[in-house]
Amino acid sequence: MDFTKKDQIMGIVNVTPDSFSDGGKYSDVAAAIAHGKQLVADGADILDIGGQSTRPGYQEVSPEIELARIIPVIEGLKSLAVPISVDTYFPEVAKGAIQAGASIINDIKGLDTPDMAETLAKYPEVKIIIMHSRKRNSQSLAVELADFYAEKIALCEKVGIPLANICFDPGVGFGKSAAENIELVRYPEKYRFENYPILYGISRKRTIGHLTGEEQADQRDFGSVTASLFLLNQGVEIVRVHNVFGMKQALKTWRSLVD
């Protein structure tokens, strides 16, 4: 797995009954595995499995519940020819997921959970996505993100996580205003830290609704694909999407016309 490779599409597999985007459509293990296989057939370069909804106002579930949801899905998908990512901020879930076959940990709390960094340092082969989701302070967004990224690099160095293993996510939709979220999408290179790869997950989010006027999450796919294509063309390495088929088709068409 190489985070620096361009035009990577991460497909989302929500194994939760309360997902904001698909209403728990894939909370059943068999349905989630079938969905993951379809995403790969549609062109996903990475699968991101989540056992906990992090929609606004979500109710946290325990690590034990999260593990029970995702482990069978990892085991059902790990034979596919794409890396498996797990969306979690619990150290024990990260450990269990890695042992089951995951090779990427996508941490929405950006290694802020106690012992998360130390746990991941024990697996130097595992890649890590570090997302910013802290409450905003009085600094400008650019300064705050830069400080956060520098802090996380220092933490990784301290515990022994190889810096080549990390990718940053500015956290569109997490603790930021509508204007800030749109700013993040409009100018991704402004919010890149040094030469570290970045991932954007904007699929079906309220930010797309602010741009299109569409209130229903599952009706935001065209806007999501458009914004994600814009981001890839601005140099973003990875986009995290629900509609992999549409994203892959849009990307192939665009590259065929401009390259």
PDB file of C-alpha atoms in Angstrom:
ATOM      1  CA  MET A   1       0.000   0.000   0.000  1.00  0.00           C
ATOM      2  CA  ASP A   2       1.433   3.325  -1.130  1.00  0.00           C
ATOM      3  CA  PHE A   3      -0.307   6.446   0.167  1.00  0.00           C
ATOM      4  CA  THR A   4       1.574   8.634  -2.318  1.00  0.00           C
ATOM      5  CA  LYS A   5       0.047   7.003  -5.400  1.00  0.00           C
ATOM      6  CA  LYS A   6      -2.334   9.355  -7.206  1.00  0.00           C
ATOM      7  CA  ASP A   7      -6.050   8.879  -7.988  1.00  0.00           C
ATOM      8  CA  GLN A   8      -6.835   6.298  -5.318  1.00  0.00           C
ATOM      9  CA  ILE A   9     -10.470   5.534  -4.544  1.00  0.00           C
ATOM     10  CA  MET A  10     -11.408   4.265  -1.088  1.00  0.00           C
ATOM     11  CA  GLY A  11     -14.771   2.503  -0.984  1.00  0.00           C
ATOM     12  CA  ILE A  12     -16.882   2.719   2.163  1.00  0.00           C
ATOM     13  CA  VAL A  13     -18.341  -0.349   3.878  1.00  0.00           C
ATOM     14  CA  ASN A  14     -20.511   0.747   6.803  1.00  0.00           C
ATOM     15  CA  VAL A  15     -21.289  -2.172   9.109  1.00  0.00           C
ATOM     16  CA  THR A  16     -23.577  -0.091  11.310  1.00  0.00           C
ATOM     17  CA  PRO A  17     -27.348   0.096  11.822  1.00  0.00           C
ATOM     18  CA  ASP A  18     -27.320   3.906  12.095  1.00  0.00           C
ATOM     19  CA  SER A  19     -25.172   5.112   9.207  1.00  0.00           C
ATOM     20  CA  PHE A  20     -26.110   8.612   8.043  1.00  0.00           C
ATOM     21  CA  SER A  21     -25.516   7.727   4.396  1.00  0.00           C
ATOM     22  CA  ASP A  22     -27.108   4.333   3.821  1.00  0.00           C
ATOM     23  CA  GLY A  23     -29.408   3.764   6.783  1.00  0.00           C
ATOM     24  CA  GLY A  24     -27.792   0.545   7.921  1.00  0.00           C
ATOM     25  CA  LYS A  25     -28.237  -1.187   4.560  1.00  0.00           C
ATOM     26  CA  TYR A  26     -25.024  -3.201   5.082  1.00  0.00           C
ATOM     27  CA  SER A  27     -25.159  -3.857   8.827  1.00  0.00           C
ATOM     28  CA  ASP A  28     -25.654  -7.570   8.127  1.00  0.00           C
ATOM     29  CA  VAL A  29     -22.312  -9.365   7.716  1.00  0.00           C
ATOM     30  CA  ALA A  30     -23.252 -11.126   4.485  1.00  0.00           C
ATOM     31  CA  ALA A  31     -24.590  -7.894   2.982  1.00  0.00           C
ATOM     32  CA  ALA A  32     -21.452  -6.005   4.018  1.00  0.00           C
ATOM     33  CA  ILE A  33     -19.162  -8.631   2.468  1.00  0.00           C
ATOM     34  CA  ALA A  34     -21.184  -8.648  -0.755  1.00  0.00           C
ATOM     35  CA  HIS A  35     -21.078  -4.856  -0.838  1.00  0.00           C
ATOM     36  CA  GLY A  36     -17.309  -4.799  -0.330  1.00  0.00           C
ATOM     37  CA  LYS A  37     -16.805  -7.269  -3.164  1.00  0.00           C
ATOM     38  CA  GLN A  38     -19.004  -5.139  -5.412  1.00  0.00           C
ATOM     39  CA  LEU A  39     -17.018  -2.010  -4.552  1.00  0.00           C
ATOM     40  CA  VAL A  40     -13.816  -3.764  -5.606  1.00  0.00           C
ATOM     41  CA  ALA A  41     -15.470  -4.902  -8.826  1.00  0.00           C
ATOM     42  CA  ASP A  42     -16.513  -1.281  -9.364  1.00  0.00           C
ATOM     43  CA  GLY A  43     -12.904  -0.122  -9.059  1.00  0.00           C
ATOM     44  CA  ALA A  44     -12.141   0.545  -5.398  1.00  0.00           C
ATOM     45  CA  ASP A  45      -8.404   0.637  -4.629  1.00  0.00           C
ATOM     46  CA  ILE A  46      -8.982   0.385  -0.865  1.00  0.00           C
ATOM     47  CA  LEU A  47     -11.910  -0.796   1.276  1.00  0.00           C
ATOM     48  CA  ASP A  48     -12.659   1.102   4.479  1.00  0.00           C
ATOM     49  CA  ILE A  49     -14.725  -0.896   6.983  1.00  0.00           C
ATOM     50  CA  GLY A  50     -16.460   0.914   9.820  1.00  0.00           C
ATOM     51  CA  GLY A  51     -18.278  -0.620  12.768  1.00  0.00           C
ATOM     52  CA  GLN A  52     -19.362   2.625  14.379  1.00  0.00           C
ATOM     53  CA  SER A  53     -21.313   5.517  12.917  1.00  0.00           C
ATOM     54  CA  THR A  54     -19.655   8.887  13.471  1.00  0.00           C
ATOM     55  CA  ARG A  55     -22.511  10.949  12.077  1.00  0.00           C
ATOM     56  CA  PRO A  56     -23.453  14.132  13.996  1.00  0.00           C
ATOM     57  CA  GLY A  57     -24.942  13.189  17.346  1.00  0.00           C
ATOM     58  CA  TYR A  58     -23.879   9.551  17.136  1.00  0.00           C
ATOM     59  CA  GLN A  59     -24.039   7.322  20.204  1.00  0.00           C
ATOM     60  CA  GLU A  60     -20.725   5.589  20.798  1.00  0.00           C
ATOM     61  CA  VAL A  61     -20.670   1.808  20.944  1.00  0.00           C
ATOM     62  CA  SER A  62     -18.124  -0.241  22.850  1.00  0.00           C
ATOM     63  CA  PRO A  63     -14.945  -1.696  21.343  1.00  0.00           C
ATOM     64  CA  GLU A  64     -16.455  -5.152  21.856  1.00  0.00           C
ATOM     65  CA  ILE A  65     -19.507  -4.315  19.730  1.00  0.00           C
ATOM     66  CA  GLU A  66     -17.346  -2.662  17.099  1.00  0.00           C
ATOM     67  CA  LEU A  67     -15.099  -5.739  16.895  1.00  0.00           C
ATOM     68  CA  ALA A  68     -18.074  -8.085  16.662  1.00  0.00           C
ATOM     69  CA  ARG A  69     -19.364  -6.081  13.703  1.00  0.00           C
ATOM     70  CA  ILE A  70     -16.162  -5.754  11.698  1.00  0.00           C
ATOM     71  CA  ILE A  71     -14.068  -8.897  12.263  1.00  0.00           C
ATOM     72  CA  PRO A  72     -16.300 -11.228  10.210  1.00  0.00           C
ATOM     73  CA  VAL A  73     -16.375  -8.647   7.418  1.00  0.00           C
ATOM     74  CA  ILE A  74     -12.588  -8.288   7.395  1.00  0.00           C
ATOM     75  CA  GLU A  75     -12.261 -12.062   7.258  1.00  0.00           C
ATOM     76  CA  GLY A  76     -14.715 -12.194   4.369  1.00  0.00           C
ATOM     77  CA  LEU A  77     -12.905  -9.536   2.345  1.00  0.00           C
ATOM     78  CA  LYS A  78      -9.206  -9.912   3.148  1.00  0.00           C
ATOM     79  CA  SER A  79      -8.595 -12.300   0.253  1.00  0.00           C
ATOM     80  CA  LEU A  80      -9.421  -9.557  -2.246  1.00  0.00           C
ATOM     81  CA  ALA A  81      -6.556  -7.853  -4.039  1.00  0.00           C
ATOM     82  CA  VAL A  82      -7.007  -4.511  -2.253  1.00  0.00           C
ATOM     83  CA  PRO A  83      -5.864  -3.252   1.162  1.00  0.00           C
ATOM     84  CA  ILE A  84      -8.409  -3.368   3.987  1.00  0.00           C
ATOM     85  CA  SER A  85      -8.731  -0.251   6.112  1.00  0.00           C
ATOM     86  CA  VAL A  86     -10.650  -0.103   9.385  1.00  0.00           C
ATOM     87  CA  ASP A  87     -12.245   3.092  10.606  1.00  0.00           C
ATOM     88  CA  THR A  88     -11.735   3.154  14.388  1.00  0.00           C
ATOM     89  CA  TYR A  89     -10.282   5.196  17.224  1.00  0.00           C
ATOM     90  CA  PHE A  90     -10.159   2.372  19.776  1.00  0.00           C
ATOM     91  CA  PRO A  91      -6.695   0.782  20.302  1.00  0.00           C
ATOM     92  CA  GLU A  92      -8.201  -2.630  21.028  1.00  0.00           C
ATOM     93  CA  VAL A  93     -10.274  -2.512  17.846  1.00  0.00           C
ATOM     94  CA  ALA A  94      -7.213  -1.491  15.840  1.00  0.00           C
ATOM     95  CA  LYS A  95      -5.252  -4.418  17.277  1.00  0.00           C
ATOM     96  CA  GLY A  96      -8.025  -6.914  16.580  1.00  0.00           C
ATOM     97  CA  ALA A  97      -8.557  -5.582  13.068  1.00  0.00           C
ATOM     98  CA  ILE A  98      -4.864  -5.825  12.209  1.00  0.00           C
ATOM     99  CA  GLN A  99      -4.676  -9.368  13.536  1.00  0.00           C
ATOM    100  CA  ALA A 100      -7.718 -10.241  11.408  1.00  0.00           C
ATOM    101  CA  GLY A 101      -6.117  -8.888   8.235  1.00  0.00           C
ATOM    102  CA  ALA A 102      -6.493  -5.113   8.062  1.00  0.00           C
ATOM    103  CA  SER A 103      -3.433  -3.236   6.813  1.00  0.00           C
ATOM    104  CA  ILE A 104      -4.647   0.352   7.347  1.00  0.00           C
ATOM    105  CA  ILE A 105      -6.135   2.038  10.410  1.00  0.00           C
ATOM    106  CA  ASN A 106      -8.258   5.087   9.651  1.00  0.00           C
ATOM    107  CA  ASP A 107      -8.428   7.014  12.946  1.00  0.00           C
ATOM    108  CA  ILE A 108     -10.990   9.821  12.963  1.00  0.00           C
ATOM    109  CA  LYS A 109      -9.642  11.030  16.306  1.00  0.00           C
ATOM    110  CA  GLY A 110      -6.139  11.303  14.907  1.00  0.00           C
ATOM    111  CA  LEU A 111      -4.241   9.266  17.526  1.00  0.00           C
ATOM    112  CA  ASP A 112      -5.810  11.320  20.334  1.00  0.00           C
ATOM    113  CA  THR A 113      -7.165   8.219  22.116  1.00  0.00           C
ATOM    114  CA  PRO A 114      -4.773   7.127  24.893  1.00  0.00           C
ATOM    115  CA  ASP A 115      -2.502   4.222  23.829  1.00  0.00           C
ATOM    116  CA  MET A 116      -3.589   4.338  20.173  1.00  0.00           C
ATOM    117  CA  ALA A 117      -0.216   5.530  18.882  1.00  0.00           C
ATOM    118  CA  GLU A 118       1.666   3.090  21.106  1.00  0.00           C
ATOM    119  CA  THR A 119      -0.532   0.218  19.916  1.00  0.00           C
ATOM    120  CA  LEU A 120      -0.013   1.033  16.238  1.00  0.00           C
ATOM    121  CA  ALA A 121       3.740   1.398  16.759  1.00  0.00           C
ATOM    122  CA  LYS A 122       3.805  -2.366  17.415  1.00  0.00           C
ATOM    123  CA  TYR A 123       2.751  -2.952  13.801  1.00  0.00           C
ATOM    124  CA  PRO A 124       5.286  -1.087  11.634  1.00  0.00           C
ATOM    125  CA  GLU A 125       3.836  -2.634   8.473  1.00  0.00           C
ATOM    126  CA  VAL A 126       0.428  -1.004   9.043  1.00  0.00           C
ATOM    127  CA  LYS A 127      -0.473   2.316   7.418  1.00  0.00           C
ATOM    128  CA  ILE A 128      -2.297   5.010   9.391  1.00  0.00           C
ATOM    129  CA  ILE A 129      -4.722   7.750   8.350  1.00  0.00           C
ATOM    130  CA  ILE A 130      -4.674  10.572  10.891  1.00  0.00           C
ATOM    131  CA  MET A 131      -7.761  12.766  10.803  1.00  0.00           C
ATOM    132  CA  HIS A 132      -8.352  16.132  12.447  1.00  0.00           C
ATOM    133  CA  SER A 133     -11.646  16.170  14.348  1.00  0.00           C
ATOM    134  CA  ARG A 134     -10.881  18.308  17.389  1.00  0.00           C
ATOM    135  CA  LYS A 135     -13.084  21.185  18.468  1.00  0.00           C
ATOM    136  CA  ARG A 136     -11.965  24.418  16.873  1.00  0.00           C
ATOM    137  CA  ASN A 137      -9.866  26.902  18.801  1.00  0.00           C
ATOM    138  CA  SER A 138      -9.301  30.585  18.122  1.00  0.00           C
ATOM    139  CA  GLN A 139      -6.556  30.047  15.547  1.00  0.00           C
ATOM    140  CA  SER A 140      -7.098  30.159  11.823  1.00  0.00           C
ATOM    141  CA  LEU A 141      -7.967  26.783  10.330  1.00  0.00           C
ATOM    142  CA  ALA A 142      -4.707  26.648   8.365  1.00  0.00           C
ATOM    143  CA  VAL A 143      -2.602  27.305  11.474  1.00  0.00           C
ATOM    144  CA  GLU A 144      -4.622  24.904  13.604  1.00  0.00           C
ATOM    145  CA  LEU A 145      -4.300  22.081  11.101  1.00  0.00           C
ATOM    146  CA  ALA A 146      -0.586  22.696  10.612  1.00  0.00           C
ATOM    147  CA  ASP A 147      -0.062  22.608  14.388  1.00  0.00           C
ATOM    148  CA  PHE A 148      -2.092  19.398  14.638  1.00  0.00           C
ATOM    149  CA  TYR A 149      -0.123  17.694  11.877  1.00  0.00           C
ATOM    150  CA  ALA A 150       3.206  18.738  13.388  1.00  0.00           C
ATOM    151  CA  GLU A 151       2.074  17.436  16.773  1.00  0.00           C
ATOM    152  CA  LYS A 152       1.137  14.074  15.273  1.00  0.00           C
ATOM    153  CA  ILE A 153       4.420  13.753  13.402  1.00  0.00           C
ATOM    154  CA  ALA A 154       6.249  14.362  16.673  1.00  0.00           C
ATOM    155  CA  LEU A 155       4.087  11.738  18.391  1.00  0.00           C
ATOM    156  CA  CYS A 156       4.765   9.185  15.658  1.00  0.00           C
ATOM    157  CA  GLU A 157       8.495   9.818  15.911  1.00  0.00           C
ATOM    158  CA  LYS A 158       8.331   9.470  19.691  1.00  0.00           C
ATOM    159  CA  VAL A 159       6.580   6.073  19.686  1.00  0.00           C
ATOM    160  CA  GLY A 160       8.363   4.709  16.618  1.00  0.00           C
ATOM    161  CA  ILE A 161       5.722   4.847  13.889  1.00  0.00           C
ATOM    162  CA  PRO A 162       7.461   5.196  10.485  1.00  0.00           C
ATOM    163  CA  LEU A 163       6.541   8.560   8.992  1.00  0.00           C
ATOM    164  CA  ALA A 164       6.257   6.939   5.563  1.00  0.00           C
ATOM    165  CA  ASN A 165       3.235   5.065   6.955  1.00  0.00           C
ATOM    166  CA  ILE A 166       1.036   8.100   7.604  1.00  0.00           C
ATOM    167  CA  CYS A 167      -1.532  10.003   5.622  1.00  0.00           C
ATOM    168  CA  PHE A 168      -3.458  13.042   6.839  1.00  0.00           C
ATOM    169  CA  ASP A 169      -7.162  13.817   6.553  1.00  0.00           C
ATOM    170  CA  PRO A 170      -8.245  17.417   7.310  1.00  0.00           C
ATOM    171  CA  GLY A 171     -11.601  16.160   8.581  1.00  0.00           C
ATOM    172  CA  VAL A 172     -14.227  17.836   6.431  1.00  0.00           C
ATOM    173  CA  GLY A 173     -17.453  17.943   8.436  1.00  0.00           C
ATOM    174  CA  PHE A 174     -15.842  17.430  11.835  1.00  0.00           C
ATOM    175  CA  GLY A 175     -15.935  20.437  14.153  1.00  0.00           C
ATOM    176  CA  LYS A 176     -15.775  22.986  11.346  1.00  0.00           C
ATOM    177  CA  SER A 177     -18.184  25.557   9.996  1.00  0.00           C
ATOM    178  CA  ALA A 178     -19.863  25.204   6.604  1.00  0.00           C
ATOM    179  CA  ALA A 179     -17.585  27.917   5.233  1.00  0.00           C
ATOM    180  CA  GLU A 180     -14.477  26.196   6.596  1.00  0.00           C
ATOM    181  CA  ASN A 181     -15.503  22.858   5.118  1.00  0.00           C
ATOM    182  CA  ILE A 182     -16.000  24.415   1.685  1.00  0.00           C
ATOM    183  CA  GLU A 183     -12.657  26.201   2.041  1.00  0.00           C
ATOM    184  CA  LEU A 184     -10.959  22.863   2.769  1.00  0.00           C
ATOM    185  CA  VAL A 185     -12.423  21.369  -0.389  1.00  0.00           C
ATOM    186  CA  ARG A 186     -11.707  24.383  -2.556  1.00  0.00           C
ATOM    187  CA  TYR A 187      -8.019  24.698  -1.616  1.00  0.00           C
ATOM    188  CA  PRO A 188      -6.676  21.267  -0.591  1.00  0.00           C
ATOM    189  CA  GLU A 189      -3.040  22.140  -1.309  1.00  0.00           C
ATOM    190  CA  LYS A 190      -3.299  25.069   1.103  1.00  0.00           C
ATOM    191  CA  TYR A 191      -4.055  22.543   3.837  1.00  0.00           C
ATOM    192  CA  ARG A 192      -1.491  19.920   2.892  1.00  0.00           C
ATOM    193  CA  PHE A 193       1.297  19.598   5.445  1.00  0.00           C
ATOM    194  CA  GLU A 194       4.715  19.557   3.810  1.00  0.00           C
ATOM    195  CA  ASN A 195       4.735  16.651   1.323  1.00  0.00           C
ATOM    196  CA  TYR A 196       2.588  14.235   3.307  1.00  0.00           C
ATOM    197  CA  PRO A 197      -0.194  12.489   1.363  1.00  0.00           C
ATOM    198  CA  ILE A 198      -3.762  13.512   2.097  1.00  0.00           C
ATOM    199  CA  LEU A 199      -7.138  11.827   2.023  1.00  0.00           C
ATOM    200  CA  TYR A 200     -10.475  13.584   1.708  1.00  0.00           C
ATOM    201  CA  GLY A 201     -13.763  12.036   2.754  1.00  0.00           C
ATOM    202  CA  ILE A 202     -16.598  14.290   1.612  1.00  0.00           C
ATOM    203  CA  SER A 203     -18.974  11.739   0.129  1.00  0.00           C
ATOM    204  CA  ARG A 204     -22.656  12.461   0.904  1.00  0.00           C
ATOM    205  CA  LYS A 205     -21.684  14.874   3.680  1.00  0.00           C
ATOM    206  CA  ARG A 206     -23.611  17.990   4.619  1.00  0.00           C
ATOM    207  CA  THR A 207     -20.907  20.041   2.898  1.00  0.00           C
ATOM    208  CA  ILE A 208     -22.107  18.633  -0.423  1.00  0.00           C
ATOM    209  CA  GLY A 209     -25.654  19.525   0.590  1.00  0.00           C
ATOM    210  CA  HIS A 210     -24.538  23.090   1.261  1.00  0.00           C
ATOM    211  CA  LEU A 211     -23.211  23.261  -2.295  1.00  0.00           C
ATOM    212  CA  THR A 212     -26.128  21.536  -4.029  1.00  0.00           C
ATOM    213  CA  GLY A 213     -29.093  22.264  -1.789  1.00  0.00           C
ATOM    214  CA  GLU A 214     -29.803  18.534  -1.496  1.00  0.00           C
ATOM    215  CA  GLU A 215     -30.857  17.597   2.027  1.00  0.00           C
ATOM    216  CA  GLN A 216     -30.981  13.798   1.637  1.00  0.00           C
ATOM    217  CA  ALA A 217     -27.567  12.192   2.087  1.00  0.00           C
ATOM    218  CA  ASP A 218     -28.219   9.382  -0.383  1.00  0.00           C
ATOM    219  CA  GLN A 219     -29.113  11.922  -3.058  1.00  0.00           C
ATOM    220  CA  ARG A 220     -25.715  13.657  -2.937  1.00  0.00           C
ATOM    221  CA  ASP A 221     -23.727  11.193  -5.046  1.00  0.00           C
ATOM    222  CA  PHE A 222     -23.373  13.367  -8.162  1.00  0.00           C
ATOM    223  CA  GLY A 223     -22.162  16.282  -6.064  1.00  0.00           C
ATOM    224  CA  SER A 224     -19.860  13.979  -4.118  1.00  0.00           C
ATOM    225  CA  VAL A 225     -18.276  12.558  -7.266  1.00  0.00           C
ATOM    226  CA  THR A 226     -17.834  16.048  -8.728  1.00  0.00           C
ATOM    227  CA  ALA A 227     -16.155  17.405  -5.600  1.00  0.00           C
ATOM    228  CA  SER A 228     -13.987  14.296  -5.232  1.00  0.00           C
ATOM    229  CA  LEU A 229     -12.899  14.547  -8.874  1.00  0.00           C
ATOM    230  CA  PHE A 230     -12.018  18.190  -8.275  1.00  0.00           C
ATOM    231  CA  LEU A 231      -9.891  17.160  -5.289  1.00  0.00           C
ATOM    232  CA  LEU A 232      -8.034  14.476  -7.231  1.00  0.00           C
ATOM    233  CA  ASN A 233      -7.256  17.028  -9.908  1.00  0.00           C
ATOM    234  CA  GLN A 234      -5.865  19.344  -7.222  1.00  0.00           C
ATOM    235  CA  GLY A 235      -3.384  16.643  -6.199  1.00  0.00           C
ATOM    236  CA  VAL A 236      -5.206  14.850  -3.373  1.00  0.00           C
ATOM    237  CA  GLU A 237      -4.020  11.241  -3.311  1.00  0.00           C
ATOM    238  CA  ILE A 238      -7.096   9.438  -1.947  1.00  0.00           C
ATOM    239  CA  VAL A 239     -10.823  10.150  -1.944  1.00  0.00           C
ATOM    240  CA  ARG A 240     -13.200   8.175   0.260  1.00  0.00           C
ATOM    241  CA  VAL A 241     -16.551   7.601  -1.430  1.00  0.00           C
ATOM    242  CA  HIS A 242     -19.761   5.604  -1.287  1.00  0.00           C
ATOM    243  CA  ASN A 243     -20.414   5.437  -5.034  1.00  0.00           C
ATOM    244  CA  VAL A 244     -17.235   3.835  -6.316  1.00  0.00           C
ATOM    245  CA  PHE A 245     -18.710   2.991  -9.723  1.00  0.00           C
ATOM    246  CA  GLY A 246     -19.605   6.613 -10.441  1.00  0.00           C
ATOM    247  CA  MET A 247     -16.301   7.876  -9.065  1.00  0.00           C
ATOM    248  CA  LYS A 248     -14.246   5.455 -11.163  1.00  0.00           C
ATOM    249  CA  GLN A 249     -16.219   6.250 -14.310  1.00  0.00           C
ATOM    250  CA  ALA A 250     -15.856   9.999 -13.814  1.00  0.00           C
ATOM    251  CA  LEU A 251     -12.132   9.685 -13.135  1.00  0.00           C
ATOM    252  CA  LYS A 252     -11.481   7.450 -16.157  1.00  0.00           C
ATOM    253  CA  THR A 253     -13.426   9.785 -18.430  1.00  0.00           C
ATOM    254  CA  TRP A 254     -11.624  12.855 -17.152  1.00  0.00           C
ATOM    255  CA  ARG A 255      -8.181  11.317 -17.433  1.00  0.00           C
ATOM    256  CA  SER A 256      -8.921  10.066 -20.943  1.00  0.00           C
ATOM    257  CA  LEU A 257      -9.851  13.571 -22.052  1.00  0.00           C
ATOM    258  CA  VAL A 258      -7.123  15.604 -20.373  1.00  0.00           C
ATOM    259  CA  ASP A 259      -4.062  13.343 -20.257  1.00  0.00           C
TER     260      ASP A 259
END
